[in-house]
Short mmCIF file of C-alpha atoms in Angstrom, two decimals:
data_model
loop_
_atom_site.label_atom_id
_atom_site.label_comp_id
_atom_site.label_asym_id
_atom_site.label_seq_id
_atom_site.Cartn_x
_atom_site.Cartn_y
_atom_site.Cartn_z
CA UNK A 16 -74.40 65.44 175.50
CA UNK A 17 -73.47 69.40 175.81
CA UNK A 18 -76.55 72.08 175.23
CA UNK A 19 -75.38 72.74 172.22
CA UNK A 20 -75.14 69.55 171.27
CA UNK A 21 -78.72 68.72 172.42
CA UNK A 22 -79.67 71.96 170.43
CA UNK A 23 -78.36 71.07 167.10
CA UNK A 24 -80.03 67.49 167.19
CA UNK A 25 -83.49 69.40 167.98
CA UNK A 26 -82.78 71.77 165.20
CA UNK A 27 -81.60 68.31 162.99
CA UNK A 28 -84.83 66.80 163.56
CA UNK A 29 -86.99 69.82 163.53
CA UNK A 30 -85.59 70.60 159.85
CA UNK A 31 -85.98 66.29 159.18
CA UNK A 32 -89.80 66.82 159.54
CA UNK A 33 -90.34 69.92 157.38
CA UNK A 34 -88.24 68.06 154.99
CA UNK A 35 -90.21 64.84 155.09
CA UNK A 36 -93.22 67.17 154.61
CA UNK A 37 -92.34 68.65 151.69
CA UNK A 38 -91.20 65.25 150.14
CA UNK A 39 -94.37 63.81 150.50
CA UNK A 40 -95.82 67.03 149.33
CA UNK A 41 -93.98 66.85 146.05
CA UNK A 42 -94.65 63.02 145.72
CA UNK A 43 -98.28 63.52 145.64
CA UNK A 44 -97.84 66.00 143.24
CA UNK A 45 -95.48 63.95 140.93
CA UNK A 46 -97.31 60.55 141.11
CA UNK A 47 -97.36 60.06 137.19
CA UNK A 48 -93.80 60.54 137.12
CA UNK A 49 -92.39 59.07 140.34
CA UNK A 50 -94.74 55.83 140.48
CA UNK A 51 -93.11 54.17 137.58
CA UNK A 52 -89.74 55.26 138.78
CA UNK A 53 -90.18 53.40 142.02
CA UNK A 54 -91.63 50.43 140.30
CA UNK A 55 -88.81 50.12 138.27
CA UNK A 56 -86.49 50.29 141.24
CA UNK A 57 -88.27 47.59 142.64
CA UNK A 58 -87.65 45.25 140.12
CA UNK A 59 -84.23 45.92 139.96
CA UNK A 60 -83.87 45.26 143.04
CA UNK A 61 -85.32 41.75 142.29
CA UNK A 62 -83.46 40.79 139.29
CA UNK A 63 -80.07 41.99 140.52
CA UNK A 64 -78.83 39.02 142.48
CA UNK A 65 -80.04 36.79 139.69
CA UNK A 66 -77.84 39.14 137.20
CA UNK A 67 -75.17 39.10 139.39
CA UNK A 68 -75.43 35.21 140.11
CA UNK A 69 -75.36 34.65 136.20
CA UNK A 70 -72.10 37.08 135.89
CA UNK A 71 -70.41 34.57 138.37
CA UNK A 72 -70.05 32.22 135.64
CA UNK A 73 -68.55 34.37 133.73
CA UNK A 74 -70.89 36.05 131.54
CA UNK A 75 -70.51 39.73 130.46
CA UNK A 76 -73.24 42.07 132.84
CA UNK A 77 -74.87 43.29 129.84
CA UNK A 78 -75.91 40.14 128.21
CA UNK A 79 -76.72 39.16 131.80
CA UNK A 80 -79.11 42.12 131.93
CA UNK A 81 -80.53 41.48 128.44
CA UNK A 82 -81.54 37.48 128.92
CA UNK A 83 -82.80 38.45 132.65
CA UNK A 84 -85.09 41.14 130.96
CA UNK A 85 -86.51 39.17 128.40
CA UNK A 86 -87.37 36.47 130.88
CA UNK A 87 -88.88 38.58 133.15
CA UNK A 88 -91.11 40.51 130.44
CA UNK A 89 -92.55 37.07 128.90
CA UNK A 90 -93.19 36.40 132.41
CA UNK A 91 -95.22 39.20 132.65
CA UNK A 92 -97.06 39.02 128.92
CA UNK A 93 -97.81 35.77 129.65
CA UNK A 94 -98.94 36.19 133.50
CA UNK A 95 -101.11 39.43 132.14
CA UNK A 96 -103.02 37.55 128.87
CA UNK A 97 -104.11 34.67 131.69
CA UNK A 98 -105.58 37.23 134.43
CA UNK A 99 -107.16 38.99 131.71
CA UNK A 100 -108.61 36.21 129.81
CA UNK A 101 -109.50 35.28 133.47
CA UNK A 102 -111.36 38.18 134.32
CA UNK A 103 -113.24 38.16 130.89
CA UNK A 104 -114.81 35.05 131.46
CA UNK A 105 -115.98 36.65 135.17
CA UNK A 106 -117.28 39.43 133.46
CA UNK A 107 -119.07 37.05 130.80
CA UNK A 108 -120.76 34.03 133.81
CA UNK A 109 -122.06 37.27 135.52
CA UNK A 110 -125.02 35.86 135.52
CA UNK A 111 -124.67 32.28 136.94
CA UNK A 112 -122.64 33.85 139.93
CA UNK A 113 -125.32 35.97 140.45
CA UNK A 114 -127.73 33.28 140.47
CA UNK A 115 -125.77 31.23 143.23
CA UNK A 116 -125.15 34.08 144.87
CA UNK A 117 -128.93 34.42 144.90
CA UNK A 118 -129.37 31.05 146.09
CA UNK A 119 -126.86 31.05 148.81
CA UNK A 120 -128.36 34.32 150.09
CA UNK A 121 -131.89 32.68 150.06
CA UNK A 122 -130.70 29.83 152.09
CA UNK A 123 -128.87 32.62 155.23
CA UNK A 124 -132.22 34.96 155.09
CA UNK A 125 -134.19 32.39 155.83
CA UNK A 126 -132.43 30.92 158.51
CA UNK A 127 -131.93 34.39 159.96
CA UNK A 128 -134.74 36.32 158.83
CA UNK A 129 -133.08 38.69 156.36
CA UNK A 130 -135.07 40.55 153.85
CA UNK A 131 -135.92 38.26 150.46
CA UNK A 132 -137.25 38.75 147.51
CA UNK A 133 -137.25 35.98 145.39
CA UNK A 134 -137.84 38.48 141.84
CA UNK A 135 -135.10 40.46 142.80
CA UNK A 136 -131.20 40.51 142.28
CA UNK A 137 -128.88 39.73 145.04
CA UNK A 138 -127.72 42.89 145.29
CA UNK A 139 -131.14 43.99 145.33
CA UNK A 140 -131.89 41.51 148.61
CA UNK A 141 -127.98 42.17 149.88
CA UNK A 142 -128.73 46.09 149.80
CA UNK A 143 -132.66 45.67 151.32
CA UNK A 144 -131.09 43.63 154.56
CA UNK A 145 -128.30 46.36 155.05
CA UNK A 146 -130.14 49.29 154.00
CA UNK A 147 -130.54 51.52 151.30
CA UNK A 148 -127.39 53.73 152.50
CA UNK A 149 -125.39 50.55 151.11
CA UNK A 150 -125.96 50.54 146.96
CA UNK A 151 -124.51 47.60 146.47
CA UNK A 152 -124.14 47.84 142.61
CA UNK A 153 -123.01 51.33 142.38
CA UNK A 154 -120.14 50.13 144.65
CA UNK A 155 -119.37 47.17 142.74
CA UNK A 156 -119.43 49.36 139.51
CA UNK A 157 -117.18 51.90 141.03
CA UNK A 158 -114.75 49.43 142.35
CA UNK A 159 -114.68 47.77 138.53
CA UNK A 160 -114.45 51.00 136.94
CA UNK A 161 -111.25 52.21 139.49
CA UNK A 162 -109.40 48.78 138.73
CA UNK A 163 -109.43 49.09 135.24
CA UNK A 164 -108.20 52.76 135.46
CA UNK A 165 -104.81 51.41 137.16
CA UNK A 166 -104.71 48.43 134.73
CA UNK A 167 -105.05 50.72 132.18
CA UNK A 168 -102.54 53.04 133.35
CA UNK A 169 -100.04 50.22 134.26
CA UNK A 170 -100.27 49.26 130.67
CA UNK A 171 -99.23 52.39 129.68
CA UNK A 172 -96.14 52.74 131.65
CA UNK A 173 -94.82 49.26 131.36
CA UNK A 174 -92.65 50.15 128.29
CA UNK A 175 -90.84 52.75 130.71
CA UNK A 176 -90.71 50.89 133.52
CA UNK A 177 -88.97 48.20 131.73
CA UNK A 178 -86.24 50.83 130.12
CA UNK A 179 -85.75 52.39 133.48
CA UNK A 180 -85.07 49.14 135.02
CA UNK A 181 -82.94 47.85 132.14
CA UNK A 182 -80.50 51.22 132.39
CA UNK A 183 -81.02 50.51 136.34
CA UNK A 184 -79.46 47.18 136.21
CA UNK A 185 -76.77 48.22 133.88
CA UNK A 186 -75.51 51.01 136.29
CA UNK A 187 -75.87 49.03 139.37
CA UNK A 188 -72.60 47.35 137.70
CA UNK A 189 -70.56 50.78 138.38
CA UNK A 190 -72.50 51.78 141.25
CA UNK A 191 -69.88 50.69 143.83
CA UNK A 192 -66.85 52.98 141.66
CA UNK A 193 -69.50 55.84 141.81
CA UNK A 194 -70.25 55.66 145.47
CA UNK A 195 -66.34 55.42 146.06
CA UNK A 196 -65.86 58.50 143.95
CA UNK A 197 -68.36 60.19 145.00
CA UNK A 198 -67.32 60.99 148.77
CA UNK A 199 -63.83 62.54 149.65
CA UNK A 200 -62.03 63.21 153.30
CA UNK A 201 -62.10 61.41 156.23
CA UNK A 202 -65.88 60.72 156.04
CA UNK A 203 -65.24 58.98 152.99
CA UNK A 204 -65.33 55.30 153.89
CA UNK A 205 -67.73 55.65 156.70
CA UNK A 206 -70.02 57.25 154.14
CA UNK A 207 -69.40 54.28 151.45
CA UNK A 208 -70.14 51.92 154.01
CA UNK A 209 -73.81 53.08 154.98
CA UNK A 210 -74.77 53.83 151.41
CA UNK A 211 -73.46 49.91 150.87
CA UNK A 212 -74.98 48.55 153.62
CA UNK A 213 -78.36 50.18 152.92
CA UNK A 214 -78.21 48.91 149.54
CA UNK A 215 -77.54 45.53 150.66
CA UNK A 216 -80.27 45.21 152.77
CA UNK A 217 -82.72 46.99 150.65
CA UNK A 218 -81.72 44.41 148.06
CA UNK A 219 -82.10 41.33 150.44
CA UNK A 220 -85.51 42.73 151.25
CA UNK A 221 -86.81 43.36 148.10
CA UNK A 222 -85.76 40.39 146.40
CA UNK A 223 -87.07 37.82 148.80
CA UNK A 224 -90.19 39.90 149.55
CA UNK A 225 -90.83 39.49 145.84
CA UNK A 226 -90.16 35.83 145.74
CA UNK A 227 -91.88 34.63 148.98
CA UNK A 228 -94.95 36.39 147.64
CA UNK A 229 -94.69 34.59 144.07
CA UNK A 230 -94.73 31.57 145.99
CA UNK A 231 -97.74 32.43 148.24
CA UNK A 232 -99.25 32.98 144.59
CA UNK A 233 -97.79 29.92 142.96
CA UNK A 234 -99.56 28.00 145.99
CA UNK A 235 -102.41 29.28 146.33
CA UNK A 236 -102.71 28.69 142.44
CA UNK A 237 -101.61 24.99 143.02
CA UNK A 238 -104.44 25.14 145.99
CA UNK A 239 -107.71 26.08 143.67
CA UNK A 240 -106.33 23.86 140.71
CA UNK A 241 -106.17 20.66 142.66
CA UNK A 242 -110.41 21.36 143.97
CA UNK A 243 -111.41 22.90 140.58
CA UNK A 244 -111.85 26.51 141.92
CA UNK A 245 -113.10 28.29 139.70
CA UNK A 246 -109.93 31.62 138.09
CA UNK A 247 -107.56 30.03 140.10
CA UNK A 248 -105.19 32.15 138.13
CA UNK A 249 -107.16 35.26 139.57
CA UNK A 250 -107.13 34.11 142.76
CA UNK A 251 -102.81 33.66 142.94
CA UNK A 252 -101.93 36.40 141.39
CA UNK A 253 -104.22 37.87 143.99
CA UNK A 254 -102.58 36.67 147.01
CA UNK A 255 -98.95 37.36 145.09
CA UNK A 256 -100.03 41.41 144.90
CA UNK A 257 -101.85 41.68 148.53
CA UNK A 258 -98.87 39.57 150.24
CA UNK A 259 -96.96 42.48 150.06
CA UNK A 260 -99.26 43.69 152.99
CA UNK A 261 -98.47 42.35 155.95
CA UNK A 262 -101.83 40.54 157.55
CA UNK A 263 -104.00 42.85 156.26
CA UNK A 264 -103.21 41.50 152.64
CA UNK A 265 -103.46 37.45 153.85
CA UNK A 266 -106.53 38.12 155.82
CA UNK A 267 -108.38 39.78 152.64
CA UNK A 268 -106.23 36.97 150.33
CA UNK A 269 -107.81 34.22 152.17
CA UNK A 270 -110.96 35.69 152.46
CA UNK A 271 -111.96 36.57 148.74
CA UNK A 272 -110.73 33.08 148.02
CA UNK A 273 -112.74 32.02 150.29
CA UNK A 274 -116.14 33.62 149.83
CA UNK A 275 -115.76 32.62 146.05
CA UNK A 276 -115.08 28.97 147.04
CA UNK A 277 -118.68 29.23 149.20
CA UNK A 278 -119.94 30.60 146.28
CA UNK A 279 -118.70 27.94 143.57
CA UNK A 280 -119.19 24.45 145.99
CA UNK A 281 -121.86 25.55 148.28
CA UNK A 282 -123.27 23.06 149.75
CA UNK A 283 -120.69 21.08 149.28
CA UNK A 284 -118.27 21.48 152.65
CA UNK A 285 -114.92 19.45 151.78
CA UNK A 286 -113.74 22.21 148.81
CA UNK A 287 -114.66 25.24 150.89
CA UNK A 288 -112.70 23.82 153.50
CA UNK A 289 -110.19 22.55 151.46
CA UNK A 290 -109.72 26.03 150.01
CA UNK A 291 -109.50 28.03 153.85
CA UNK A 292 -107.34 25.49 155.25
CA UNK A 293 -105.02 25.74 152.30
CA UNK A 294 -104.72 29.17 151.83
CA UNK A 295 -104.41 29.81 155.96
CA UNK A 296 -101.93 27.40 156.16
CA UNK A 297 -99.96 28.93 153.06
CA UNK A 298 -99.67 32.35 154.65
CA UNK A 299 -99.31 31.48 157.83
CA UNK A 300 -96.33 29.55 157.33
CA UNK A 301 -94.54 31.47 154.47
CA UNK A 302 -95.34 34.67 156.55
CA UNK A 303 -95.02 34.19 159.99
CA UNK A 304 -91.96 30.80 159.32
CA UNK A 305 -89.87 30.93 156.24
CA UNK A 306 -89.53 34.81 155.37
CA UNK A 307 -88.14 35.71 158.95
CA UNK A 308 -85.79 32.67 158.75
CA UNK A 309 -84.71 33.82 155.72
CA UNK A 310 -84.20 37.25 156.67
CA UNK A 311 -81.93 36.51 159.44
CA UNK A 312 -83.14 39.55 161.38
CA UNK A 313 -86.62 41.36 162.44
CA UNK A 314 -87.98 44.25 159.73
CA UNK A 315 -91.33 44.38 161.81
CA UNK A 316 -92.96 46.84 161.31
CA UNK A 317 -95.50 48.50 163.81
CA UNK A 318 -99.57 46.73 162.69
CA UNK A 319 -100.53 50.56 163.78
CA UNK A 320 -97.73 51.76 161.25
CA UNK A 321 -98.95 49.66 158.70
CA UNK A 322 -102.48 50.96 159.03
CA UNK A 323 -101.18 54.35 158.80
CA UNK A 324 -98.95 53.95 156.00
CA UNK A 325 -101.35 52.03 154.16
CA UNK A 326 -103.87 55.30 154.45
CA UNK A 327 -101.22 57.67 153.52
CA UNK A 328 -99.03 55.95 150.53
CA UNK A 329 -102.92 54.64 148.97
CA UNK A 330 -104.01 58.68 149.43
CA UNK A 331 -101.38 59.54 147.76
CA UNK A 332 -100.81 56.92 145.20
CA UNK A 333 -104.10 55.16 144.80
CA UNK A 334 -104.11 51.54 145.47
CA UNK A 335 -100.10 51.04 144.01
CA UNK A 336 -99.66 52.93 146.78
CA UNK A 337 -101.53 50.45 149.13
CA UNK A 338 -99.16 47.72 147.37
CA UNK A 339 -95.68 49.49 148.02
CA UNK A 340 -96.66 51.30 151.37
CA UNK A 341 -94.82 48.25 153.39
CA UNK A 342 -92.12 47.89 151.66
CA UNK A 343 -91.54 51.47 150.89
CA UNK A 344 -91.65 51.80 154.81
CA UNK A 345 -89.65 48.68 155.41
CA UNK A 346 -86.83 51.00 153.13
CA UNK A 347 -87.03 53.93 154.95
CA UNK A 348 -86.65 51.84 158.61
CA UNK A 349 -83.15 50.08 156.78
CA UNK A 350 -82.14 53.53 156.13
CA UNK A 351 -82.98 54.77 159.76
CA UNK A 352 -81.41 52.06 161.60
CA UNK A 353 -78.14 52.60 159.23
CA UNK A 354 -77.94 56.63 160.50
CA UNK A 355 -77.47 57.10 164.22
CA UNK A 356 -79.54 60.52 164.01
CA UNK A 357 -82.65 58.47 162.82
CA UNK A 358 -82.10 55.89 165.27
CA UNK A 359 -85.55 57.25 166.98
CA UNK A 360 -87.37 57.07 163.92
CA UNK A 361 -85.97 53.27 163.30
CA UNK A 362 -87.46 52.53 166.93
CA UNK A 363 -91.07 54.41 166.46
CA UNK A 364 -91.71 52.25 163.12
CA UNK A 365 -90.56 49.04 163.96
CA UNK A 366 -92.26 46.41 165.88
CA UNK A 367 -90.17 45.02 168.70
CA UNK A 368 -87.98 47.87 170.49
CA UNK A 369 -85.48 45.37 171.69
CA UNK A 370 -84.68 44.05 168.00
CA UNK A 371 -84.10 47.29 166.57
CA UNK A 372 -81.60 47.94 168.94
CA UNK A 373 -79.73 44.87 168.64
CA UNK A 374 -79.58 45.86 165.01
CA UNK A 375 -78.35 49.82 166.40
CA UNK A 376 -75.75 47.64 168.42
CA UNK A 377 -74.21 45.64 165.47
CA UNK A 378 -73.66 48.34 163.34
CA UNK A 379 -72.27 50.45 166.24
CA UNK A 380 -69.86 47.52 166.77
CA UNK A 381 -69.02 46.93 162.68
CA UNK A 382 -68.22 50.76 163.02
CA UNK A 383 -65.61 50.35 165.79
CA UNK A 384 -63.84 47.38 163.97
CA UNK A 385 -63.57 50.37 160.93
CA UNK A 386 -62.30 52.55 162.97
CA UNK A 387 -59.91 50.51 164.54
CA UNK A 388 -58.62 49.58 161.42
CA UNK A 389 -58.10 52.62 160.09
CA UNK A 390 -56.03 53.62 163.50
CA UNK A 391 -53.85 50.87 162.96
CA UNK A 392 -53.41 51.44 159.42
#
């Protein structure tokens, strides 16, 4: 590489980061408007290869588009009456959880000497052994009050989410013309072929990150249904939402589940262990077995990345920003490995060095085979 060279790609990545500064800058501003956009995206992402399976048999892409919809928004209704009719009848035992709550806590402060008052709430005793700078109630009241601020405001944008995805779906039919039209010269193919391979991938990604985690759900819902836990509806479409975060997500699936099936069977042990057992086992093997296999090929991404991703997408965003930090950064590492400029940035995010660059390597070699063929030709 010349000085000049080595100048230019300085300059190339010095005006990258100003750029990636500013678009973060603007996202943060435009959250109301950008958040359902990107939600939308992601479902089309999901229900494309099940559109495009149907139109295999022969069925015209708009009806395709039309029955997949439809589908897919009963799904929803339905899915959204039973966690809400689930989390009503939380809100309505309040009481009776409290009171085993109280009794469990009784049992651990007195075999460990934590403070107890038997007139008091739980969260009066909880709040007593950890100390006053831990309100207990005004926490849990906070937390409440933030979760049905986004369920609220999910409500409201569900009727344009599910028109931008419909209009998604039916361009993504002409989206391989428009891609071909849109580049001219020499560049033209190369060009076509990145934007189509990122689009690929992204697709692949997408799609079976969706479906793995609606079977870590399904699971886990089959899991607390065959013990008699208690919202077992809750509890799966708890582990479908927080399996889109890598480990941190399973560790704090499992352990709500958990903690609630102490609370429900205590002292009985064969349920609670039923319950960890199950749900570690579910994880652990959908996680760390199937949706790698599937894959065919390492997206890791960096457990320090995560963390840091997770901080700035849920700043930014609130906690839908928590749920599409990982795959939002899975995205941008697709699109990094697919440039040779933002090969570096592919490297820093991922997890394993070595896979990355077998990844650099096969697209290097794919591009050779182009350019071969267009030498010949």
């Amino acid at each position: 590489m010349t000085g000049r060279e080595q100048i230019s790609r300085q300059i190339a990545y010095l005006l990258i980061f100003i750029a990636t500064i500013l678009l973060f800058t603007v996202l943060k501003i435009t959250a109301s408007v950008v958040i359902p956009v990107i939600i939308a995206i992601m479902f089309s992402f999901v229900l494309l290869p099940i559109v495009r399976g149907m139109n295999k048999i022969h069925l015209p892409w708009i009806f395709n588009v039309v029955i997949v919809t439809i589908l897919f928004v009963v799904a929803i209704a339905v899915l959204g009456t039973l966690v809400f009719a689930s989390l009503r009848t939380i809100l309505s035992e309040y009481s009776k959880y409290e009171s085993k709550f109280l009794s469990i806590y009784k049992f651990f402060a007195n075999r460990f000497n934590l403070g107890f008052d038997a007139d008091k709430s739980f969260f009066y005793n909880l709040q007593s052994a950890l100390g006053e700078q831990f309100n207990i109630g005004i926490m849990i009241r906070r937390m409440l009050f933030s979760l049905s601020a986004n369920m609220v405001s999910v409500v409201r944008n569900i009727l344009v989410i599910v028109l931008m995805f419909i209009f998604l779906l039916v361009e993504m039919h002409v989206t391989g013309e428009k891609l071909k039209e849109a580049f001219e010269g020499r560049m033209k193919n190369r060009l076509f072929e990145i934007v189509k391979r990122i689009m690929i991938q992204v697709v692949r990604f997408v799609s079976i990150k969706f479906f793995i985690s609606l079977a870590t759900g399904v699971l886990i819902y089959a899991s607390a249904k065959i013990v008699g836990l208690d919202f077992a509806v809750v509890w799966g479409f708890f582990a479908f939402v927080l399996n889109f975060i890598p480990t941190f997500g399973s560790i704090v699936s499992v352990g709500s589940t958990s903690v609630f099936a102490l609370l429900q069977f205590f002292p009985h042990p064969a349920p609670i262990v039923f319950i960890v057992a199950g749900t570690t086992t579910v994880n652990i093997v959908l996680g760390n077995f199937i949706e790698p296999r599937i894959e065919g090929h390492n997206l890791g991404i960096s457990p320090f990345v995560i963390l840091v991703m997770l901080s700035l997408w849920g700043w930014m965003w609130g906690f839908v920003g928590m749920i599409l930090a990982v795959p939002l950064t899975v995205i941008i590492k697709i699109i990094c490995e697919n440039i040779p400029l933002l090969h570096p940035v592919a490297i820093l995010l991922g997890n394993k060095p070595q896979d990355t660059r077998l990844e650099f390597t096969a697209y290097e070699e794919e591009s050779e085979v182009e350019k071969n063929g267009e030498n010949k030709a």
